[in-house]
Amino acid sequence: MAFAPSPIPSRTQFVLEAIKHGILTGGLSPGQALVETELAARFGVSKTPVREALKTLAGTGLVVMSQFKGVTVRTVDAGMAHEVYEVRLLLEPEALRRSLARHASLDAARDALLRADEAVDQAERSLANREFHRELYLSCGNPLLTRMLDEVRDQAALVSTVAWAADPSWDREADEHREILRLALAGDAAGAALALHDHIASFVRRAFPEGDQI
């Protein structure tokens, strides 16, 4: 018999989302120390929800816990970026292909694309972009495949955040998103999957040439 995971307490969830927002918008920089007492004071909570939030974020790959350095925001380099994006390249186009084979609705993906176009700041744009990609694979029909892609979403968003700080290439990526959606709506599963593969591959090649670090 399978048991559902226990829900995260509300204070822990609040702290978790606040720290994640800071990381994914660049407010908390890669390598920056995350001190429990300072975060607890900032959010008006005890250290317990902060500690639990940091453990969860370590599990998603956004922070690193070290016996000597404490907790820090994960540093993004070419090796890390290529590892994360290799997983996306292997899985995401196939998941999109399967979603289209199941005649999945693309309304939510279209809505996310519109929100990204109308975003007033980087945080809003980043969230909309993440939702656009997720809506492409969400209906693939394989829960394990969906979970595997969900598990790298935060790390992929961190890679994008760091890359955009050096080169804000949102307009180019928005055009590529529109082309992926156009092909998908036209029923061209192979074309949409190829466009998605090229979109993911070109971004990481452009932003993180092998051997470089941002």
JSON list of N, CA and C in Angstrom, two decimals, residues 140-201:
[
{"chain": "A", "resi": 140, "resn": "CYS", "atom": "N", "xyz": [1.96, 13.59, -21.11]},
{"chain": "A", "resi": 140, "resn": "CYS", "atom": "CA", "xyz": [2.65, 12.56, -21.89]},
{"chain": "A", "resi": 140, "resn": "CYS", "atom": "C", "xyz": [2.14, 11.16, -21.61]},
{"chain": "A", "resi": 141, "resn": "GLY", "atom": "N", "xyz": [1.42, 10.99, -20.49]},
{"chain": "A", "resi": 141, "resn": "GLY", "atom": "CA", "xyz": [0.86, 9.69, -20.18]},
{"chain": "A", "resi": 141, "resn": "GLY", "atom": "C", "xyz": [1.77, 8.78, -19.37]},
{"chain": "A", "resi": 142, "resn": "ASN", "atom": "N", "xyz": [2.95, 9.27, -19.01]},
{"chain": "A", "resi": 142, "resn": "ASN", "atom": "CA", "xyz": [3.90, 8.48, -18.22]},
{"chain": "A", "resi": 142, "resn": "ASN", "atom": "C", "xyz": [4.25, 9.27, -16.96]},
{"chain": "A", "resi": 143, "resn": "PRO", "atom": "N", "xyz": [3.63, 8.94, -15.82]},
{"chain": "A", "resi": 143, "resn": "PRO", "atom": "CA", "xyz": [3.88, 9.70, -14.59]},
{"chain": "A", "resi": 143, "resn": "PRO", "atom": "C", "xyz": [5.35, 9.74, -14.18]},
{"chain": "A", "resi": 144, "resn": "LEU", "atom": "N", "xyz": [6.08, 8.66, -14.41]},
{"chain": "A", "resi": 144, "resn": "LEU", "atom": "CA", "xyz": [7.50, 8.65, -14.05]},
{"chain": "A", "resi": 144, "resn": "LEU", "atom": "C", "xyz": [8.28, 9.63, -14.91]},
{"chain": "A", "resi": 145, "resn": "LEU", "atom": "N", "xyz": [8.00, 9.68, -16.19]},
{"chain": "A", "resi": 145, "resn": "LEU", "atom": "CA", "xyz": [8.66, 10.62, -17.08]},
{"chain": "A", "resi": 145, "resn": "LEU", "atom": "C", "xyz": [8.36, 12.06, -16.65]},
{"chain": "A", "resi": 146, "resn": "THR", "atom": "N", "xyz": [7.11, 12.31, -16.30]},
{"chain": "A", "resi": 146, "resn": "THR", "atom": "CA", "xyz": [6.74, 13.65, -15.82]},
{"chain": "A", "resi": 146, "resn": "THR", "atom": "C", "xyz": [7.50, 14.01, -14.56]},
{"chain": "A", "resi": 147, "resn": "ARG", "atom": "N", "xyz": [7.58, 13.07, -13.60]},
{"chain": "A", "resi": 147, "resn": "ARG", "atom": "CA", "xyz": [8.29, 13.35, -12.35]},
{"chain": "A", "resi": 147, "resn": "ARG", "atom": "C", "xyz": [9.77, 13.61, -12.59]},
{"chain": "A", "resi": 148, "resn": "MET", "atom": "N", "xyz": [10.38, 12.85, -13.50]},
{"chain": "A", "resi": 148, "resn": "MET", "atom": "CA", "xyz": [11.80, 13.04, -13.79]},
{"chain": "A", "resi": 148, "resn": "MET", "atom": "C", "xyz": [12.06, 14.44, -14.35]},
{"chain": "A", "resi": 149, "resn": "LEU", "atom": "N", "xyz": [11.18, 14.89, -15.21]},
{"chain": "A", "resi": 149, "resn": "LEU", "atom": "CA", "xyz": [11.35, 16.25, -15.76]},
{"chain": "A", "resi": 149, "resn": "LEU", "atom": "C", "xyz": [11.05, 17.30, -14.70]},
{"chain": "A", "resi": 150, "resn": "ASP", "atom": "N", "xyz": [10.05, 17.04, -13.86]},
{"chain": "A", "resi": 150, "resn": "ASP", "atom": "CA", "xyz": [9.75, 17.98, -12.78]},
{"chain": "A", "resi": 150, "resn": "ASP", "atom": "C", "xyz": [10.94, 18.14, -11.84]},
{"chain": "A", "resi": 151, "resn": "GLU", "atom": "N", "xyz": [11.67, 17.05, -11.63]},
{"chain": "A", "resi": 151, "resn": "GLU", "atom": "CA", "xyz": [12.79, 17.07, -10.67]},
{"chain": "A", "resi": 151, "resn": "GLU", "atom": "C", "xyz": [13.94, 17.96, -11.13]},
{"chain": "A", "resi": 152, "resn": "VAL", "atom": "N", "xyz": [14.06, 18.21, -12.42]},
{"chain": "A", "resi": 152, "resn": "VAL", "atom": "CA", "xyz": [15.15, 19.08, -12.89]},
{"chain": "A", "resi": 152, "resn": "VAL", "atom": "C", "xyz": [14.66, 20.49, -13.22]},
{"chain": "A", "resi": 153, "resn": "ARG", "atom": "N", "xyz": [13.38, 20.76, -12.99]},
{"chain": "A", "resi": 153, "resn": "ARG", "atom": "CA", "xyz": [12.83, 22.07, -13.35]},
{"chain": "A", "resi": 153, "resn": "ARG", "atom": "C", "xyz": [13.52, 23.21, -12.61]},
{"chain": "A", "resi": 154, "resn": "ASP", "atom": "N", "xyz": [13.68, 23.06, -11.29]},
{"chain": "A", "resi": 154, "resn": "ASP", "atom": "CA", "xyz": [14.29, 24.13, -10.51]},
{"chain": "A", "resi": 154, "resn": "ASP", "atom": "C", "xyz": [15.74, 24.36, -10.92]},
{"chain": "A", "resi": 155, "resn": "GLN", "atom": "N", "xyz": [16.49, 23.28, -11.16]},
{"chain": "A", "resi": 155, "resn": "GLN", "atom": "CA", "xyz": [17.88, 23.44, -11.57]},
{"chain": "A", "resi": 155, "resn": "GLN", "atom": "C", "xyz": [17.96, 24.09, -12.95]},
{"chain": "A", "resi": 156, "resn": "ALA", "atom": "N", "xyz": [17.06, 23.71, -13.85]},
{"chain": "A", "resi": 156, "resn": "ALA", "atom": "CA", "xyz": [17.03, 24.34, -15.18]},
{"chain": "A", "resi": 156, "resn": "ALA", "atom": "C", "xyz": [16.71, 25.82, -15.06]},
{"chain": "A", "resi": 157, "resn": "ALA", "atom": "N", "xyz": [15.79, 26.16, -14.14]},
{"chain": "A", "resi": 157, "resn": "ALA", "atom": "CA", "xyz": [15.45, 27.57, -13.94]},
{"chain": "A", "resi": 157, "resn": "ALA", "atom": "C", "xyz": [16.62, 28.35, -13.37]},
{"chain": "A", "resi": 158, "resn": "LEU", "atom": "N", "xyz": [17.40, 27.72, -12.49]},
{"chain": "A", "resi": 158, "resn": "LEU", "atom": "CA", "xyz": [18.60, 28.38, -11.95]},
{"chain": "A", "resi": 158, "resn": "LEU", "atom": "C", "xyz": [19.61, 28.64, -13.05]},
{"chain": "A", "resi": 159, "resn": "VAL", "atom": "N", "xyz": [19.80, 27.66, -13.93]},
{"chain": "A", "resi": 159, "resn": "VAL", "atom": "CA", "xyz": [20.71, 27.84, -15.08]},
{"chain": "A", "resi": 159, "resn": "VAL", "atom": "C", "xyz": [20.24, 29.03, -15.91]},
{"chain": "A", "resi": 160, "resn": "SER", "atom": "N", "xyz": [18.95, 29.11, -16.19]},
{"chain": "A", "resi": 160, "resn": "SER", "atom": "CA", "xyz": [18.41, 30.21, -16.99]},
{"chain": "A", "resi": 160, "resn": "SER", "atom": "C", "xyz": [18.62, 31.55, -16.30]},
{"chain": "A", "resi": 161, "resn": "THR", "atom": "N", "xyz": [18.39, 31.59, -14.99]},
{"chain": "A", "resi": 161, "resn": "THR", "atom": "CA", "xyz": [18.55, 32.83, -14.24]},
{"chain": "A", "resi": 161, "resn": "THR", "atom": "C", "xyz": [19.96, 33.37, -14.36]},
{"chain": "A", "resi": 162, "resn": "VAL", "atom": "N", "xyz": [20.93, 32.49, -14.18]},
{"chain": "A", "resi": 162, "resn": "VAL", "atom": "CA", "xyz": [22.34, 32.91, -14.26]},
{"chain": "A", "resi": 162, "resn": "VAL", "atom": "C", "xyz": [22.69, 33.32, -15.69]},
{"chain": "A", "resi": 163, "resn": "ALA", "atom": "N", "xyz": [22.21, 32.57, -16.66]},
{"chain": "A", "resi": 163, "resn": "ALA", "atom": "CA", "xyz": [22.49, 32.89, -18.06]},
{"chain": "A", "resi": 163, "resn": "ALA", "atom": "C", "xyz": [21.87, 34.22, -18.47]},
{"chain": "A", "resi": 164, "resn": "TRP", "atom": "N", "xyz": [20.64, 34.46, -18.05]},
{"chain": "A", "resi": 164, "resn": "TRP", "atom": "CA", "xyz": [19.95, 35.71, -18.40]},
{"chain": "A", "resi": 164, "resn": "TRP", "atom": "C", "xyz": [20.63, 36.93, -17.78]},
{"chain": "A", "resi": 165, "resn": "ALA", "atom": "N", "xyz": [21.25, 36.73, -16.61]},
{"chain": "A", "resi": 165, "resn": "ALA", "atom": "CA", "xyz": [21.95, 37.85, -15.97]},
{"chain": "A", "resi": 165, "resn": "ALA", "atom": "C", "xyz": [23.10, 38.32, -16.85]},
{"chain": "A", "resi": 166, "resn": "ALA", "atom": "N", "xyz": [23.73, 37.38, -17.57]},
{"chain": "A", "resi": 166, "resn": "ALA", "atom": "CA", "xyz": [24.84, 37.73, -18.46]},
{"chain": "A", "resi": 166, "resn": "ALA", "atom": "C", "xyz": [24.36, 38.15, -19.84]},
{"chain": "A", "resi": 167, "resn": "ASP", "atom": "N", "xyz": [23.25, 37.54, -20.30]},
{"chain": "A", "resi": 167, "resn": "ASP", "atom": "CA", "xyz": [22.75, 37.82, -21.64]},
{"chain": "A", "resi": 167, "resn": "ASP", "atom": "C", "xyz": [21.23, 37.65, -21.65]},
{"chain": "A", "resi": 168, "resn": "PRO", "atom": "N", "xyz": [20.47, 38.73, -21.43]},
{"chain": "A", "resi": 168, "resn": "PRO", "atom": "CA", "xyz": [19.01, 38.63, -21.39]},
{"chain": "A", "resi": 168, "resn": "PRO", "atom": "C", "xyz": [18.41, 38.35, -22.77]},
{"chain": "A", "resi": 169, "resn": "SER", "atom": "N", "xyz": [18.38, 37.06, -23.11]},
{"chain": "A", "resi": 169, "resn": "SER", "atom": "CA", "xyz": [17.97, 36.64, -24.46]},
{"chain": "A", "resi": 169, "resn": "SER", "atom": "C", "xyz": [16.51, 36.19, -24.50]},
{"chain": "A", "resi": 170, "resn": "TRP", "atom": "N", "xyz": [15.65, 36.85, -23.71]},
{"chain": "A", "resi": 170, "resn": "TRP", "atom": "CA", "xyz": [14.25, 36.43, -23.61]},
{"chain": "A", "resi": 170, "resn": "TRP", "atom": "C", "xyz": [13.53, 36.49, -24.94]},
{"chain": "A", "resi": 171, "resn": "ASP", "atom": "N", "xyz": [13.76, 37.54, -25.72]},
{"chain": "A", "resi": 171, "resn": "ASP", "atom": "CA", "xyz": [13.02, 37.71, -26.97]},
{"chain": "A", "resi": 171, "resn": "ASP", "atom": "C", "xyz": [13.30, 36.55, -27.93]},
{"chain": "A", "resi": 172, "resn": "ARG", "atom": "N", "xyz": [14.55, 36.16, -28.03]},
{"chain": "A", "resi": 172, "resn": "ARG", "atom": "CA", "xyz": [14.92, 35.04, -28.90]},
{"chain": "A", "resi": 172, "resn": "ARG", "atom": "C", "xyz": [14.21, 33.77, -28.44]},
{"chain": "A", "resi": 173, "resn": "GLU", "atom": "N", "xyz": [14.25, 33.50, -27.15]},
{"chain": "A", "resi": 173, "resn": "GLU", "atom": "CA", "xyz": [13.62, 32.28, -26.64]},
{"chain": "A", "resi": 173, "resn": "GLU", "atom": "C", "xyz": [12.11, 32.32, -26.78]},
{"chain": "A", "resi": 174, "resn": "ALA", "atom": "N", "xyz": [11.52, 33.52, -26.65]},
{"chain": "A", "resi": 174, "resn": "ALA", "atom": "CA", "xyz": [10.07, 33.64, -26.83]},
{"chain": "A", "resi": 174, "resn": "ALA", "atom": "C", "xyz": [9.68, 33.31, -28.26]},
{"chain": "A", "resi": 175, "resn": "ASP", "atom": "N", "xyz": [10.49, 33.75, -29.23]},
{"chain": "A", "resi": 175, "resn": "ASP", "atom": "CA", "xyz": [10.22, 33.41, -30.63]},
{"chain": "A", "resi": 175, "resn": "ASP", "atom": "C", "xyz": [10.29, 31.90, -30.84]},
{"chain": "A", "resi": 176, "resn": "GLU", "atom": "N", "xyz": [11.27, 31.26, -30.20]},
{"chain": "A", "resi": 176, "resn": "GLU", "atom": "CA", "xyz": [11.40, 29.81, -30.34]},
{"chain": "A", "resi": 176, "resn": "GLU", "atom": "C", "xyz": [10.22, 29.09, -29.69]},
{"chain": "A", "resi": 177, "resn": "HIS", "atom": "N", "xyz": [9.74, 29.61, -28.56]},
{"chain": "A", "resi": 177, "resn": "HIS", "atom": "CA", "xyz": [8.56, 29.04, -27.92]},
{"chain": "A", "resi": 177, "resn": "HIS", "atom": "C", "xyz": [7.35, 29.13, -28.85]},
{"chain": "A", "resi": 178, "resn": "ARG", "atom": "N", "xyz": [7.20, 30.27, -29.48]},
{"chain": "A", "resi": 178, "resn": "ARG", "atom": "CA", "xyz": [6.06, 30.44, -30.38]},
{"chain": "A", "resi": 178, "resn": "ARG", "atom": "C", "xyz": [6.11, 29.46, -31.56]},
{"chain": "A", "resi": 179, "resn": "GLU", "atom": "N", "xyz": [7.31, 29.20, -32.05]},
{"chain": "A", "resi": 179, "resn": "GLU", "atom": "CA", "xyz": [7.45, 28.26, -33.16]},
{"chain": "A", "resi": 179, "resn": "GLU", "atom": "C", "xyz": [7.14, 26.83, -32.71]},
{"chain": "A", "resi": 180, "resn": "ILE", "atom": "N", "xyz": [7.60, 26.46, -31.52]},
{"chain": "A", "resi": 180, "resn": "ILE", "atom": "CA", "xyz": [7.29, 25.14, -30.98]},
{"chain": "A", "resi": 180, "resn": "ILE", "atom": "C", "xyz": [5.78, 24.97, -30.85]},
{"chain": "A", "resi": 181, "resn": "LEU", "atom": "N", "xyz": [5.12, 25.99, -30.30]},
{"chain": "A", "resi": 181, "resn": "LEU", "atom": "CA", "xyz": [3.67, 25.91, -30.12]},
{"chain": "A", "resi": 181, "resn": "LEU", "atom": "C", "xyz": [2.95, 25.88, -31.46]},
{"chain": "A", "resi": 182, "resn": "ARG", "atom": "N", "xyz": [3.43, 26.64, -32.44]},
{"chain": "A", "resi": 182, "resn": "ARG", "atom": "CA", "xyz": [2.80, 26.65, -33.76]},
{"chain": "A", "resi": 182, "resn": "ARG", "atom": "C", "xyz": [2.83, 25.26, -34.38]},
{"chain": "A", "resi": 183, "resn": "LEU", "atom": "N", "xyz": [3.98, 24.61, -34.32]},
{"chain": "A", "resi": 183, "resn": "LEU", "atom": "CA", "xyz": [4.12, 23.27, -34.88]},
{"chain": "A", "resi": 183, "resn": "LEU", "atom": "C", "xyz": [3.25, 22.27, -34.12]},
{"chain": "A", "resi": 184, "resn": "ALA", "atom": "N", "xyz": [3.21, 22.41, -32.81]},
{"chain": "A", "resi": 184, "resn": "ALA", "atom": "CA", "xyz": [2.40, 21.50, -32.01]},
{"chain": "A", "resi": 184, "resn": "ALA", "atom": "C", "xyz": [0.91, 21.66, -32.33]},
{"chain": "A", "resi": 185, "resn": "LEU", "atom": "N", "xyz": [0.46, 22.89, -32.45]},
{"chain": "A", "resi": 185, "resn": "LEU", "atom": "CA", "xyz": [-0.95, 23.15, -32.76]},
{"chain": "A", "resi": 185, "resn": "LEU", "atom": "C", "xyz": [-1.31, 22.66, -34.16]},
{"chain": "A", "resi": 186, "resn": "ALA", "atom": "N", "xyz": [-0.31, 22.65, -35.04]},
{"chain": "A", "resi": 186, "resn": "ALA", "atom": "CA", "xyz": [-0.54, 22.17, -36.41]},
{"chain": "A", "resi": 186, "resn": "ALA", "atom": "C", "xyz": [-0.53, 20.65, -36.48]},
{"chain": "A", "resi": 187, "resn": "GLY", "atom": "N", "xyz": [-0.25, 19.99, -35.35]},
{"chain": "A", "resi": 187, "resn": "GLY", "atom": "CA", "xyz": [-0.22, 18.53, -35.33]},
{"chain": "A", "resi": 187, "resn": "GLY", "atom": "C", "xyz": [1.07, 17.92, -35.82]},
{"chain": "A", "resi": 188, "resn": "ASP", "atom": "N", "xyz": [2.11, 18.74, -35.98]},
{"chain": "A", "resi": 188, "resn": "ASP", "atom": "CA", "xyz": [3.40, 18.26, -36.45]},
{"chain": "A", "resi": 188, "resn": "ASP", "atom": "C", "xyz": [4.24, 17.85, -35.23]},
{"chain": "A", "resi": 189, "resn": "ALA", "atom": "N", "xyz": [4.01, 16.64, -34.72]},
{"chain": "A", "resi": 189, "resn": "ALA", "atom": "CA", "xyz": [4.69, 16.20, -33.51]},
{"chain": "A", "resi": 189, "resn": "ALA", "atom": "C", "xyz": [6.20, 16.10, -33.71]},
{"chain": "A", "resi": 190, "resn": "ALA", "atom": "N", "xyz": [6.62, 15.56, -34.85]},
{"chain": "A", "resi": 190, "resn": "ALA", "atom": "CA", "xyz": [8.05, 15.43, -35.12]},
{"chain": "A", "resi": 190, "resn": "ALA", "atom": "C", "xyz": [8.71, 16.79, -35.22]},
{"chain": "A", "resi": 191, "resn": "GLY", "atom": "N", "xyz": [8.08, 17.71, -35.92]},
{"chain": "A", "resi": 191, "resn": "GLY", "atom": "CA", "xyz": [8.62, 19.06, -36.07]},
{"chain": "A", "resi": 191, "resn": "GLY", "atom": "C", "xyz": [8.68, 19.80, -34.75]},
{"chain": "A", "resi": 192, "resn": "ALA", "atom": "N", "xyz": [7.63, 19.68, -33.94]},
{"chain": "A", "resi": 192, "resn": "ALA", "atom": "CA", "xyz": [7.59, 20.35, -32.64]},
{"chain": "A", "resi": 192, "resn": "ALA", "atom": "C", "xyz": [8.67, 19.79, -31.71]},
{"chain": "A", "resi": 193, "resn": "ALA", "atom": "N", "xyz": [8.83, 18.46, -31.72]},
{"chain": "A", "resi": 193, "resn": "ALA", "atom": "CA", "xyz": [9.85, 17.84, -30.87]},
{"chain": "A", "resi": 193, "resn": "ALA", "atom": "C", "xyz": [11.25, 18.26, -31.30]},
{"chain": "A", "resi": 194, "resn": "LEU", "atom": "N", "xyz": [11.48, 18.35, -32.61]},
{"chain": "A", "resi": 194, "resn": "LEU", "atom": "CA", "xyz": [12.78, 18.79, -33.10]},
{"chain": "A", "resi": 194, "resn": "LEU", "atom": "C", "xyz": [13.04, 20.24, -32.75]},
{"chain": "A", "resi": 195, "resn": "ALA", "atom": "N", "xyz": [12.03, 21.08, -32.88]},
{"chain": "A", "resi": 195, "resn": "ALA", "atom": "CA", "xyz": [12.18, 22.50, -32.53]},
{"chain": "A", "resi": 195, "resn": "ALA", "atom": "C", "xyz": [12.46, 22.66, -31.05]},
{"chain": "A", "resi": 196, "resn": "LEU", "atom": "N", "xyz": [11.80, 21.84, -30.22]},
{"chain": "A", "resi": 196, "resn": "LEU", "atom": "CA", "xyz": [12.04, 21.88, -28.78]},
{"chain": "A", "resi": 196, "resn": "LEU", "atom": "C", "xyz": [13.47, 21.43, -28.46]},
{"chain": "A", "resi": 197, "resn": "HIS", "atom": "N", "xyz": [13.91, 20.38, -29.11]},
{"chain": "A", "resi": 197, "resn": "HIS", "atom": "CA", "xyz": [15.29, 19.89, -28.91]},
{"chain": "A", "resi": 197, "resn": "HIS", "atom": "C", "xyz": [16.30, 20.98, -29.28]},
{"chain": "A", "resi": 198, "resn": "ASP", "atom": "N", "xyz": [16.10, 21.62, -30.43]},
{"chain": "A", "resi": 198, "resn": "ASP", "atom": "CA", "xyz": [17.02, 22.66, -30.88]},
{"chain": "A", "resi": 198, "resn": "ASP", "atom": "C", "xyz": [17.00, 23.86, -29.94]},
{"chain": "A", "resi": 199, "resn": "HIS", "atom": "N", "xyz": [15.82, 24.18, -29.42]},
{"chain": "A", "resi": 199, "resn": "HIS", "atom": "CA", "xyz": [15.66, 25.30, -28.49]},
{"chain": "A", "resi": 199, "resn": "HIS", "atom": "C", "xyz": [16.47, 25.07, -27.22]},
{"chain": "A", "resi": 200, "resn": "ILE", "atom": "N", "xyz": [16.33, 23.88, -26.65]},
{"chain": "A", "resi": 200, "resn": "ILE", "atom": "CA", "xyz": [17.06, 23.55, -25.42]},
{"chain": "A", "resi": 200, "resn": "ILE", "atom": "C", "xyz": [18.56, 23.49, -25.67]},
{"chain": "A", "resi": 201, "resn": "ALA", "atom": "N", "xyz": [18.95, 22.83, -26.76]},
{"chain": "A", "resi": 201, "resn": "ALA", "atom": "CA", "xyz": [20.37, 22.64, -27.06]},
{"chain": "A", "resi": 201, "resn": "ALA", "atom": "C", "xyz": [21.07, 23.97, -27.36]}
]
